[in-house]
CSV table of C-alpha atoms in Angstrom, one decimal:
chain,number,residue,atom,x,y,z
A,1,UNK,CA,48.3,26.5,74.6
A,2,UNK,CA,50.9,23.9,75.3
A,3,UNK,CA,53.7,26.2,74.2
A,4,UNK,CA,52.5,29.0,76.4
A,5,UNK,CA,52.7,26.6,79.3
A,6,UNK,CA,56.3,26.0,78.6
A,7,UNK,CA,56.9,29.7,78.5
A,8,UNK,CA,55.5,30.0,82.0
A,9,UNK,CA,57.6,27.1,83.2
A,10,UNK,CA,60.7,28.9,81.9
A,11,UNK,CA,60.0,32.0,84.0
A,12,UNK,CA,62.7,32.8,86.5
A,13,UNK,CA,62.1,31.2,89.9
A,14,UNK,CA,61.1,34.4,91.8
A,15,UNK,CA,58.7,35.3,89.0
A,16,UNK,CA,57.1,31.9,89.3
A,17,UNK,CA,56.7,32.5,93.0
A,18,UNK,CA,55.2,35.9,92.4
A,19,UNK,CA,52.9,34.3,89.8
A,20,UNK,CA,51.7,31.7,92.3
A,21,UNK,CA,50.8,34.5,94.8
A,22,UNK,CA,48.5,36.2,92.2
A,23,UNK,CA,44.7,35.8,92.5
A,24,UNK,CA,43.2,33.7,89.7
A,25,UNK,CA,41.6,36.8,88.3
A,26,UNK,CA,45.0,38.4,88.0
A,27,UNK,CA,46.4,35.3,86.4
A,28,UNK,CA,43.6,35.4,83.8
A,29,UNK,CA,44.4,39.1,83.1
A,30,UNK,CA,48.1,38.3,82.8
A,31,UNK,CA,47.4,35.4,80.3
A,32,UNK,CA,45.1,37.7,78.3
A,33,UNK,CA,47.9,40.2,78.2
A,34,UNK,CA,50.5,37.6,77.1
A,35,UNK,CA,48.2,36.2,74.5
A,36,UNK,CA,47.4,39.6,73.2
A,37,UNK,CA,51.1,40.4,72.8
A,38,UNK,CA,51.7,37.2,70.8
A,39,UNK,CA,48.7,38.1,68.6
A,40,UNK,CA,46.5,35.4,69.8
A,41,UNK,CA,43.1,36.3,71.1
A,42,UNK,CA,42.4,34.5,74.5
A,43,UNK,CA,39.5,32.0,74.3
A,44,UNK,CA,38.2,31.4,77.8
């Protein structure tokens, strides 16, 4: 999960701000999406 963290940190600044505005539920959904794309099943 460490690598994914870096991926998020590399997001453009405005995207980071948008991300911070999201509800936690939305963030979880977003992560599940990203993990799905990279072929990793999210383990919550």
